Short mmCIF file of C-alpha atoms and ligand atoms in Angstrom, two decimals:
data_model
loop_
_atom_site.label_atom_id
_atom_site.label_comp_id
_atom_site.label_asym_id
_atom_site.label_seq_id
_atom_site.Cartn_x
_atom_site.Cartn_y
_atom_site.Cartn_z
CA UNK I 1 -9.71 -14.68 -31.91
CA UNK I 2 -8.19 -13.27 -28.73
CA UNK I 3 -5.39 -11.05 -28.71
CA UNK I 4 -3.85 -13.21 -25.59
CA UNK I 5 -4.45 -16.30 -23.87
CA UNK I 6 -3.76 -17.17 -20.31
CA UNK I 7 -4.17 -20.91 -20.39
CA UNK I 8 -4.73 -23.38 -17.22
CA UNK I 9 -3.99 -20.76 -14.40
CA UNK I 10 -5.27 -21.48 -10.96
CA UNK I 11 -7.41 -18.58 -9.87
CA UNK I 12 -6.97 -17.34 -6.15
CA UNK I 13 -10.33 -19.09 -5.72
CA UNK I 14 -8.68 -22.13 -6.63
CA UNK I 15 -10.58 -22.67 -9.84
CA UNK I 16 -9.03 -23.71 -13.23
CA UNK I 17 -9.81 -21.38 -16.13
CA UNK I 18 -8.25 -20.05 -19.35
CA UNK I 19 -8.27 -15.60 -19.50
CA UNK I 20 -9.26 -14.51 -23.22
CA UNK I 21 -8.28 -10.74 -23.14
CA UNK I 22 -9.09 -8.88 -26.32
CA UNK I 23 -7.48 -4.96 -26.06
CA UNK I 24 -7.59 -4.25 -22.77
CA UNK I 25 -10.30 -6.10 -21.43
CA UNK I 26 -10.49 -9.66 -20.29
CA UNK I 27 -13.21 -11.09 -22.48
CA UNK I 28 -13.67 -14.12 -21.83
CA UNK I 29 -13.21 -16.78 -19.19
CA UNK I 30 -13.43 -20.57 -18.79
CA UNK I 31 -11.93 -23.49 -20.77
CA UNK I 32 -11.31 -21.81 -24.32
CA UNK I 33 -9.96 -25.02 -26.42
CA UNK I 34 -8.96 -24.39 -29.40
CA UNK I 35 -9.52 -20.78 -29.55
CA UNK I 36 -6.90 -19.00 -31.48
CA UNK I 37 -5.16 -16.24 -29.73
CA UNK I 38 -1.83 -13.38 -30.97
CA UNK I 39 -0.16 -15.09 -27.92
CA UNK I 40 -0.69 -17.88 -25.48
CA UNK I 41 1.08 -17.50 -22.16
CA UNK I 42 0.86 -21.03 -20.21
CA UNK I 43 -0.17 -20.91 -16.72
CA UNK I 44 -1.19 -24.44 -15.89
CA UNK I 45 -0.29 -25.19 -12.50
CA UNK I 46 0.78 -21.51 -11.63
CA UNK I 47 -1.33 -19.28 -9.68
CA UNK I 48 -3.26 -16.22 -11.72
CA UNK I 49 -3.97 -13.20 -9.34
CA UNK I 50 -5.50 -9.74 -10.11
CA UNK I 51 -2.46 -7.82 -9.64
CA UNK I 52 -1.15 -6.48 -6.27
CA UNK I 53 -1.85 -3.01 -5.19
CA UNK I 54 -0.37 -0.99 -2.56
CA UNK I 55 -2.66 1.51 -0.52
CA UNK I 56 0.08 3.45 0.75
CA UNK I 57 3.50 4.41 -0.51
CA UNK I 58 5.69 7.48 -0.77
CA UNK I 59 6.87 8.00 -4.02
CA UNK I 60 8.17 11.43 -3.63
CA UNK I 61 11.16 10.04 -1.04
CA UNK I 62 11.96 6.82 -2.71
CA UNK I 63 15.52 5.42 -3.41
CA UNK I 64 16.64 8.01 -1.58
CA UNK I 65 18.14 5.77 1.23
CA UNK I 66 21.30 7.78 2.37
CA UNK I 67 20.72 11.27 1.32
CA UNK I 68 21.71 13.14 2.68
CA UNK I 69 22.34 10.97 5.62
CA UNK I 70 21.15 7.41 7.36
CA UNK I 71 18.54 7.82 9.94
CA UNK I 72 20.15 6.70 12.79
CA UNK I 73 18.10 6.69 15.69
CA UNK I 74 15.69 4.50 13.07
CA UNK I 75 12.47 6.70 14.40
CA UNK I 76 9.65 8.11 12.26
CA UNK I 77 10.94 12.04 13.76
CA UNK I 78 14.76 11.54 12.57
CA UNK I 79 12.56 10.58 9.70
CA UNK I 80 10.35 13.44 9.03
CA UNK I 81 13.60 15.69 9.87
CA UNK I 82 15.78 13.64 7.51
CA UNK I 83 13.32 14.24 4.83
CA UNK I 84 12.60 18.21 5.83
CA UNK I 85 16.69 18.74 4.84
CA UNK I 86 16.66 16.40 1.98
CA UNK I 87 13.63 17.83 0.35
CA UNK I 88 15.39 21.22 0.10
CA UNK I 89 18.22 19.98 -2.01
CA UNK I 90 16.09 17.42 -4.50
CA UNK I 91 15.12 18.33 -7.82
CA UNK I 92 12.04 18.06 -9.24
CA UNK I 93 13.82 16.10 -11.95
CA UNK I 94 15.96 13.84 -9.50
CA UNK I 95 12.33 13.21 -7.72
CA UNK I 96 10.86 12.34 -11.50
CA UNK I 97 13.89 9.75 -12.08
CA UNK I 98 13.69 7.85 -8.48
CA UNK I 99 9.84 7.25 -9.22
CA UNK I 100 10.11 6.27 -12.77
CA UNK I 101 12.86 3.83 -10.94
CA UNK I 102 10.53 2.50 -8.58
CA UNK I 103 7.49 1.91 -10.51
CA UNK I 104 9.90 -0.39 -13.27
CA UNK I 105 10.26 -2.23 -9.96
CA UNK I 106 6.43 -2.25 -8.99
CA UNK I 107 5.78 -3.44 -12.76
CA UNK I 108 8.10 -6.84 -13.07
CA UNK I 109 6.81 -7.50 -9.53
CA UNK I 110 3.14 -7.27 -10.74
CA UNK I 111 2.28 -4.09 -8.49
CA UNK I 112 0.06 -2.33 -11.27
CA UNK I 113 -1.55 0.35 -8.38
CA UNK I 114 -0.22 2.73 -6.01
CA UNK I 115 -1.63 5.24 -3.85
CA UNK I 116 1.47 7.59 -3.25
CA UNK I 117 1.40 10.46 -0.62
CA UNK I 118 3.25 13.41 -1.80
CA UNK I 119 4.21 16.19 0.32
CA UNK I 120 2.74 19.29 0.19
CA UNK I 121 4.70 21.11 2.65
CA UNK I 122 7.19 22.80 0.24
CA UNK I 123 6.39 26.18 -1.13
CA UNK I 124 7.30 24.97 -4.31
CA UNK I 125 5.49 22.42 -4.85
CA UNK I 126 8.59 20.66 -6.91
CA UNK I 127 7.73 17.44 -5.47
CA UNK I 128 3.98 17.31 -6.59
CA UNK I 129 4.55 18.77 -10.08
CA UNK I 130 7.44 15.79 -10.39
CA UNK I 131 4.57 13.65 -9.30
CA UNK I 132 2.15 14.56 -11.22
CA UNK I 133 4.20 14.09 -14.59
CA UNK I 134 4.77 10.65 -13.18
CA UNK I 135 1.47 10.07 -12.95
CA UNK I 136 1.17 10.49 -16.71
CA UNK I 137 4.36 8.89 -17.98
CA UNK I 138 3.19 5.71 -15.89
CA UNK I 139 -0.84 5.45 -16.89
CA UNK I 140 -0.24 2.93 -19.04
CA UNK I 141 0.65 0.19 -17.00
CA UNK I 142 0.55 1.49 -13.75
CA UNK I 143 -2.38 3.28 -11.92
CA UNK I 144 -1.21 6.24 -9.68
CA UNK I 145 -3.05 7.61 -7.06
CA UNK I 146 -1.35 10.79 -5.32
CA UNK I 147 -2.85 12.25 -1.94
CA UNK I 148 -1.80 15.69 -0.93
CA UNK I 149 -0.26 15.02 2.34
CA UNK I 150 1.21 17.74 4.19
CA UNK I 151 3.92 16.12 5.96
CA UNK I 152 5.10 18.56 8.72
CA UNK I 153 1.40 19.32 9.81
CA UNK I 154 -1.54 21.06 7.98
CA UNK I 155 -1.73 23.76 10.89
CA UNK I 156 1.92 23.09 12.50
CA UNK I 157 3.88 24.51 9.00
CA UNK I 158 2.98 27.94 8.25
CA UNK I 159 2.16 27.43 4.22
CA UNK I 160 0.90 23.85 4.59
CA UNK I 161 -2.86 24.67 4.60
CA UNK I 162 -2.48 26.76 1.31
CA UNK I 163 -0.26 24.54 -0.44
CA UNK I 164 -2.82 21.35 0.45
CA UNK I 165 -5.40 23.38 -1.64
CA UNK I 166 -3.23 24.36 -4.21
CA UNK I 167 -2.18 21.01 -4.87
CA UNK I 168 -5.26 19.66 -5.23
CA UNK I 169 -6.05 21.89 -7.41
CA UNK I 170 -2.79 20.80 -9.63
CA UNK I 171 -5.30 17.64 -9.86
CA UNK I 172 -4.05 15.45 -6.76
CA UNK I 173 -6.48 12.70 -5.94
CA UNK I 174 -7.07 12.32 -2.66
CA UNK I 175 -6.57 14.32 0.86
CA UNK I 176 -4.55 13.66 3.51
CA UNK I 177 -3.47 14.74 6.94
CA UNK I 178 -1.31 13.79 9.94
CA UNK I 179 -3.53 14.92 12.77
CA UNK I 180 -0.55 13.29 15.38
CA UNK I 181 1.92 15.30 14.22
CA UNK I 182 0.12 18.91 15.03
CA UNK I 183 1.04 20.82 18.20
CA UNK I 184 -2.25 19.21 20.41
CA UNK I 185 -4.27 17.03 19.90
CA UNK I 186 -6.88 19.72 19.47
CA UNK I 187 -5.50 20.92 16.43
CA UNK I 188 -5.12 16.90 15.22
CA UNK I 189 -8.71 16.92 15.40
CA UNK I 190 -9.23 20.55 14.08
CA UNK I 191 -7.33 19.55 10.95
CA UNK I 192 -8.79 15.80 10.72
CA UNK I 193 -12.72 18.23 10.65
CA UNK I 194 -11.15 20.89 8.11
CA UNK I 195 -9.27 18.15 5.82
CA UNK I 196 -12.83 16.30 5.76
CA UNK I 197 -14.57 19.00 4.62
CA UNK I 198 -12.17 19.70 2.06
CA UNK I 199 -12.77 16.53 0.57
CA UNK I 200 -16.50 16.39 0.97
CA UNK I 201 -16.35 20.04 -0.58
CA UNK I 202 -13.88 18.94 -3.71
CA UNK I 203 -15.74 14.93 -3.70
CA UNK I 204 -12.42 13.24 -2.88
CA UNK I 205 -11.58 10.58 -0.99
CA UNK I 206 -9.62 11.05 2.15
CA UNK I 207 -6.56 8.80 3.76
CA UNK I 208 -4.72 10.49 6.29
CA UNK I 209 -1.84 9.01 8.47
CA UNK I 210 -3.37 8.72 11.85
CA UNK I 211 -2.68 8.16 15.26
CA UNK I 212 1.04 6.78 14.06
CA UNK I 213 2.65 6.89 17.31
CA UNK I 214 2.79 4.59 20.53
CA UNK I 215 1.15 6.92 23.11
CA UNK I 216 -2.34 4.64 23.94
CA UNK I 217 -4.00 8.34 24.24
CA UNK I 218 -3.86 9.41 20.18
CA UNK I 219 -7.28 9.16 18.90
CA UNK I 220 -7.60 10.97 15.88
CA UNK I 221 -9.15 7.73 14.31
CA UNK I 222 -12.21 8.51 16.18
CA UNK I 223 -12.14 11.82 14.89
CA UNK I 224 -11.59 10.33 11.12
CA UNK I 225 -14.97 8.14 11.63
CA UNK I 226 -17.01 10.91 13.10
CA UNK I 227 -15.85 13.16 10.60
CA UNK I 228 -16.60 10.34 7.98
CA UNK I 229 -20.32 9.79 9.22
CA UNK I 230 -21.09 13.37 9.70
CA UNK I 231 -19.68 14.22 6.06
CA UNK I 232 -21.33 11.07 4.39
CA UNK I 233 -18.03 9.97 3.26
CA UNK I 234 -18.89 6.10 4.38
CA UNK I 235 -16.38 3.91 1.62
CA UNK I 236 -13.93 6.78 0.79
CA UNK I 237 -12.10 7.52 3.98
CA UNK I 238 -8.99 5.58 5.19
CA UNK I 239 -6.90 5.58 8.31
CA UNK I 240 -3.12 5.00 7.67
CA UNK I 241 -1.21 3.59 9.82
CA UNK I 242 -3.40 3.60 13.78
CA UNK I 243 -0.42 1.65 15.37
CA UNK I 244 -1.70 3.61 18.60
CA UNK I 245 -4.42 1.26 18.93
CA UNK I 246 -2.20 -1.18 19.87
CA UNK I 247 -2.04 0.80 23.11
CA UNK I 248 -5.39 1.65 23.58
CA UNK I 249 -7.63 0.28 26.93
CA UNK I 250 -9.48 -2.70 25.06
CA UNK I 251 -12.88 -1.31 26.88
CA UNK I 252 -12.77 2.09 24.22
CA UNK I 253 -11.62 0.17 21.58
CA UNK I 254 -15.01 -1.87 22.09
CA UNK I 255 -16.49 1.22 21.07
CA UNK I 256 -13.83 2.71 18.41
CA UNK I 257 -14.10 -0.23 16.32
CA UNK I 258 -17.47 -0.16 15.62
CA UNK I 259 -18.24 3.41 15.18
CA UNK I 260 -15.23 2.83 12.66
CA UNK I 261 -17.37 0.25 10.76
CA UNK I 262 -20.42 1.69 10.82
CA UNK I 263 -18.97 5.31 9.32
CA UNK I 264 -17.06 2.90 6.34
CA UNK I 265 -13.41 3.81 7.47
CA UNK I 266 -10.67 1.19 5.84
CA UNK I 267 -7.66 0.76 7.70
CA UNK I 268 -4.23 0.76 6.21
CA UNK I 269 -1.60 -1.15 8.33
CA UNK I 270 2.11 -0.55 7.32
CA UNK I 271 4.16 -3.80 8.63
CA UNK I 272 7.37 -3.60 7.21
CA UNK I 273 7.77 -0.17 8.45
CA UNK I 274 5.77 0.05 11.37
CA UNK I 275 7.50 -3.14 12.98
CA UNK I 276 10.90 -0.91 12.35
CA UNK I 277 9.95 2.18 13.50
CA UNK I 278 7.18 1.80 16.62
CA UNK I 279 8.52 0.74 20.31
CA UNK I 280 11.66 3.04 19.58
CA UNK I 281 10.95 4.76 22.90
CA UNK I 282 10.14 0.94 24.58
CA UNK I 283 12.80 -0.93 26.30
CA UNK I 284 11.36 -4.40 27.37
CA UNK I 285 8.48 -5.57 27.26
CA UNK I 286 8.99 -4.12 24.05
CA UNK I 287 5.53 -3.27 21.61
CA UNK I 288 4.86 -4.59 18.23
CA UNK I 289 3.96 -1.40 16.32
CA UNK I 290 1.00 -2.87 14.48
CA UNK I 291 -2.68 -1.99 14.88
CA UNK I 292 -5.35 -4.58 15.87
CA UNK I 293 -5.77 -6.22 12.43
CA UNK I 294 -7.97 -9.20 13.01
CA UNK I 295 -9.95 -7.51 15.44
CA UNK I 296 -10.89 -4.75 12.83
CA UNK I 297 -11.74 -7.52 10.16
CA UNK I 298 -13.81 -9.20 13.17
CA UNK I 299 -16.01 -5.99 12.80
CA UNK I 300 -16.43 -5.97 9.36
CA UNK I 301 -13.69 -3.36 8.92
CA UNK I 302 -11.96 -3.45 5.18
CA UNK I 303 -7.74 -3.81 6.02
CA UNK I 304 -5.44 -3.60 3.38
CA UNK I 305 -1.56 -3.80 4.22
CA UNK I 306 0.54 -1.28 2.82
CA UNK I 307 4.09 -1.04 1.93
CA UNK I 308 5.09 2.65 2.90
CA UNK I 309 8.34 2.89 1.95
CA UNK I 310 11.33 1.44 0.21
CA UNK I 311 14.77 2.87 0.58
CA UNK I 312 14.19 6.18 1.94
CA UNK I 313 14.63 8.63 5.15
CA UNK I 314 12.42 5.86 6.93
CA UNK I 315 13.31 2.31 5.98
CA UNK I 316 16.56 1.02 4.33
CA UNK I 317 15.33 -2.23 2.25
CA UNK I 318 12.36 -2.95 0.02
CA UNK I 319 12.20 -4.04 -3.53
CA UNK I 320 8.22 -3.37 -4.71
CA UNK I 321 7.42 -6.46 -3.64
CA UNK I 322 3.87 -6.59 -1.91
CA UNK I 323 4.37 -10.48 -0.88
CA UNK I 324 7.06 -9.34 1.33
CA UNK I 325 4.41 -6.99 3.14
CA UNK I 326 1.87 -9.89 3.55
CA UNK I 327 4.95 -11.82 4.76
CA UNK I 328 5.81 -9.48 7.50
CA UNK I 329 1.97 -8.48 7.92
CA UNK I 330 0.94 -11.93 8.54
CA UNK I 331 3.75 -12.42 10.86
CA UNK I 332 3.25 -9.72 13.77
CA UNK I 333 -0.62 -9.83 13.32
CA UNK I 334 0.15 -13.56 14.16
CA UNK I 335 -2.19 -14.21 10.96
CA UNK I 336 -1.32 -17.69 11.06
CA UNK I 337 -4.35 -20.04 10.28
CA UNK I 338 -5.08 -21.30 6.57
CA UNK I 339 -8.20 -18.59 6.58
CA UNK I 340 -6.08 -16.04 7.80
CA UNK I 341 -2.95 -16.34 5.92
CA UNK I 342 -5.11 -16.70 2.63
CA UNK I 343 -6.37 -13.17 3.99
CA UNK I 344 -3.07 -11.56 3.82
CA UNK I 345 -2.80 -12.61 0.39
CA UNK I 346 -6.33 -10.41 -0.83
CA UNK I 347 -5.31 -7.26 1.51
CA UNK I 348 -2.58 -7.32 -0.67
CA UNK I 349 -4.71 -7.56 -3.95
CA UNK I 350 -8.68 -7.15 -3.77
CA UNK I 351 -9.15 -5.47 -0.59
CA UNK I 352 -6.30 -2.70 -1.16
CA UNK I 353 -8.20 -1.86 -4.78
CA UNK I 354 -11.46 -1.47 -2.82
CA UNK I 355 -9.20 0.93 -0.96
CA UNK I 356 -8.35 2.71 -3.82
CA UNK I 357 -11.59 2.61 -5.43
CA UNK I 358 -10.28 1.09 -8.38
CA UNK I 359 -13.52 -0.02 -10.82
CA UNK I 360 -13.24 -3.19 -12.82
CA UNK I 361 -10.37 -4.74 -10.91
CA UNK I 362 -10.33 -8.57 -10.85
CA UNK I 363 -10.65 -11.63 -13.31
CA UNK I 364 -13.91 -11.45 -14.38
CA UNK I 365 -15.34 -10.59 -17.83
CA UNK I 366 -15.07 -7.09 -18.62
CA UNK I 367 -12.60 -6.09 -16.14
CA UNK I 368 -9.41 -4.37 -17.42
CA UNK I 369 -6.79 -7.29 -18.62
CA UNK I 370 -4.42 -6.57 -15.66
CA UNK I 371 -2.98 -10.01 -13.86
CA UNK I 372 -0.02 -11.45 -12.43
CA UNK I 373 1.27 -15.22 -13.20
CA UNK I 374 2.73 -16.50 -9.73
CA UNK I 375 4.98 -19.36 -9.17
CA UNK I 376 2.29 -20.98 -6.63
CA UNK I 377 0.29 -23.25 -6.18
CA UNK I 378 -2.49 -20.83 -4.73
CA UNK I 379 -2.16 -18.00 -2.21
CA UNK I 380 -1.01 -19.06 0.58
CA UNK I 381 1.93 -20.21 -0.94
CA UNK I 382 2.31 -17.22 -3.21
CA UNK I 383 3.17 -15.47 0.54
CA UNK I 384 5.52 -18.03 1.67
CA UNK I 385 7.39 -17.77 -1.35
CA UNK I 386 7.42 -14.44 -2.07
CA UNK I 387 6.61 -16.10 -5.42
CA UNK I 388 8.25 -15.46 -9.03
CA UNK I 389 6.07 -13.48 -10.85
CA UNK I 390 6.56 -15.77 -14.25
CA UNK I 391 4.64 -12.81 -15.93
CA UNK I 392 2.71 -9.68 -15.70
CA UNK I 393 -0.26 -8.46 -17.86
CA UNK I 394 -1.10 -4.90 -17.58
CA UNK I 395 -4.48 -3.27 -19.63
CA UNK I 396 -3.67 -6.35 -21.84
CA UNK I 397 0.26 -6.24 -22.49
CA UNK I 398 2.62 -8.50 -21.40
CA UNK I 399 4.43 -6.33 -19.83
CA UNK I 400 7.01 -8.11 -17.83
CA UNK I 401 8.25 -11.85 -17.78
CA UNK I 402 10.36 -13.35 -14.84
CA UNK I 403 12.16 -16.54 -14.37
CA UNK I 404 10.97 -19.21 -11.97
CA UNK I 405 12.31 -18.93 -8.27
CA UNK I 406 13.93 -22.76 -8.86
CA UNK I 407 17.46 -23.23 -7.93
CA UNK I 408 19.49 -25.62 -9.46
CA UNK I 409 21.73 -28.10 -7.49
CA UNK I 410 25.20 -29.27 -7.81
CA UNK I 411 25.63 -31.20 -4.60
CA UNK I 412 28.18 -34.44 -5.64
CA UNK I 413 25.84 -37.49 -6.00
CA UNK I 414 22.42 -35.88 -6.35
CA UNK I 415 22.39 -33.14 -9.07
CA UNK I 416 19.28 -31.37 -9.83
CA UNK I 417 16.54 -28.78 -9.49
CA UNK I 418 15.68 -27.45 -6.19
CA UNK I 419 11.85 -26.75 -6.39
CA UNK I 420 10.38 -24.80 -3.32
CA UNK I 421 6.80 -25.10 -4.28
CA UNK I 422 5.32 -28.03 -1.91
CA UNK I 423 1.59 -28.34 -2.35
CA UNK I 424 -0.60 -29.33 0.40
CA UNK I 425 -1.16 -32.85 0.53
ZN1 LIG P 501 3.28 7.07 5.07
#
């Protein structure tokens, strides 16, 4: 006796198997006929995917689009200055409401983990006490992971470096930086050693927005691995961002790349943003503002795409929707074979929680009952769809159900249901 069935899903592996899932756990996998179940959600023919997980987001800013002004020069400076003025008038309980907002979003589109930078460059902290309590409010159905990120510079802003500590000690996961965003690129790398050591000190996990610029000369992310192999923090340090290294002289990154593999560094591309914000300063030929994606997975490197933001200082759409980052991601990394579009599919699921460090993540016995019911045939087309999620299973609820993405047709002479799913032949 289960307390839920998932019956006849297609796994991303493209294997057919019924999910028992007793509390929380999934407890059982394979054909289960005639087991009884509290509820029986059918899945046959629809895709069944560990749910999606986004490496890097700013909750603290979100669906704030317009306040108290549009960015109009559309760069990451207006940006960070939009957000310095806008941060003095928020409340802590305006910041709590947005977030609550966005995560309802992130939960009907089967986004069940976030790791949220929250600015720590405000004496009072407002923005990562509201974060914290949304932390709690949302640990039942989504997982939350906050990194103290001190947004105008950990040595640039006069009170940064003490509020950094002081949030972590609030009980902030993870430590961040911005080592491109300090006065030289001497204190970049000054701040990437002293934010390293910080975490090595506290055992956190770093992720730092690095090297987020289009001068060819920002190298912090050579910094982050040294720091990472010198501190032993090999599998717990991330680089956000890197769209420098789309700059760079291809003979040093020959040697970045694998000193970044070898000291365990992930790498967090931002598409949707990045491809709006980067080449501002270009005029033709104009750069892509992405980071060398396939060339870091040629080496072994773990890249997850992340979403960044949604309706904020920095970028105007968004909807939670982690397909729509694989979608863009898979576009302007030209990620375009069957291999490597199936790829954008996990960086947007299993390689993003190895990001995160999430344990028991996946459809396996014994990991937690979290899944996502896709109106797809299997991955790839999951991306082109930006696929329905039909319904979403968090720590073993049925948490949200969606309608499928058909459309229904009332051309004279041939009425009838549009279906966009086309499987391979
Ligand atoms: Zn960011």
């Amino acid at each position: 006796m289960f307390d839920l069935i998932i019956k006849g899903g297609t796994l991303p592996d493209g294997t057919v198997a019924d999910i028992g899932i007793t509390g929380d756990r999934i407890t059982a996998m394979g054909r289960l006929e005639g087991a009884e179940a509290g509820q029986v959600i059918d899945a046959t023919g629809d895709l069944v995917s560990p749910p999606f997980v986004d490496p890097h987001f700013h909750l603290d800013a979100t669906l704030s689009y317009g306040l108290p002004r549009i960015n109009a020069s559309g760069t990451l400076l207006e940006g960070i200055g939009l957000w310095g003025e806008l941060k003095q008038i928020v409340t802590e309980e305006e910041m709590v409401a947005r977030a609550l907002e966005y995560c309802d979003w992130a939960a009907s589109m089967g986004l069940l983990a976030i790791r949220s930078h929250v600015d720590t460059c405000d004496d009072s902290l407002k923005g990562v006490a509201a974060m914290l309590e949304v932390r709690d409010k949302v640990k039942g159905y989504i997982d939350l992971q906050l990194v103290a990120f001190p947004q105008d510079g950990f040595y640039r802003d006069p009170t940064a470096r003490d509020n950094t500590l002081r949030a972590l000690d609030m009980g902030v996961d993870v430590v961040g930086g911005i080592p491109h965003f300090e006065r030289t690129m001497a204190d970049g790398a000054a701040s990437v050693r002293e934010l390293c050591e910080i975490a090595a000190a506290r055992g956190l996990r770093v992720d730092m927005h690095c090297d987020e610029s289009d001068d060819p000369m920002s190298r912090h992310i050579e910094t982050l691995a040294y720091e990472a192999q010198r501190l032993r923090l090999q599998g717990r340090v991330a680089g956000s961002h890197l769209t420098s290294m789309h700059s760079m002289d291809n003979y040093y990154v020959s040697k970045l790349l694998p000193l970044m593999a070898e000291a365990g560094v992930a790498a967090i591309p931002n598409p949707l943003i990045n491809i709006m914000l980067q080449g501002r300063h270009d005029t033709f030929p104009k750069r892509r503002g992405l980071t060398r994606v396939k060339e870091m997975q040629a080496q072994g490197i773990t890249v997850g795409w992340g979403q960044d933001c949604v309706r904020d200082p920095w970028y105007s759409l968004g909807t939670a929707d982690m397909l729509d980052v694989a979608f863009m991601g898979l576009h302007v990394a030209q990620m375009s074979s069957p291999e490597e579009m199936r790829r954008c599919f996990d960086m947007v699921t299993i390689e993003n929680a190895r990001i995160l460090g999430l344990t028991d993540y996946g459809l396996h016995v014994g990991a937690v009952a979290s899944l996502v019911v896709l109106d797809a045939g299997d991955p790839i087309e999951a991306v082109r769809l930006r696929a329905a999620r039909l319904a979403v299973v968090s720590k073993g609820r049925v948490i949200a159900r969606n309608p499928r993405g058909d459309a229904t047709l009332e051309i004279a002479g041939r009425p009838g249901m549009v279906r966009r799913r086309h499987p391979v032949a």
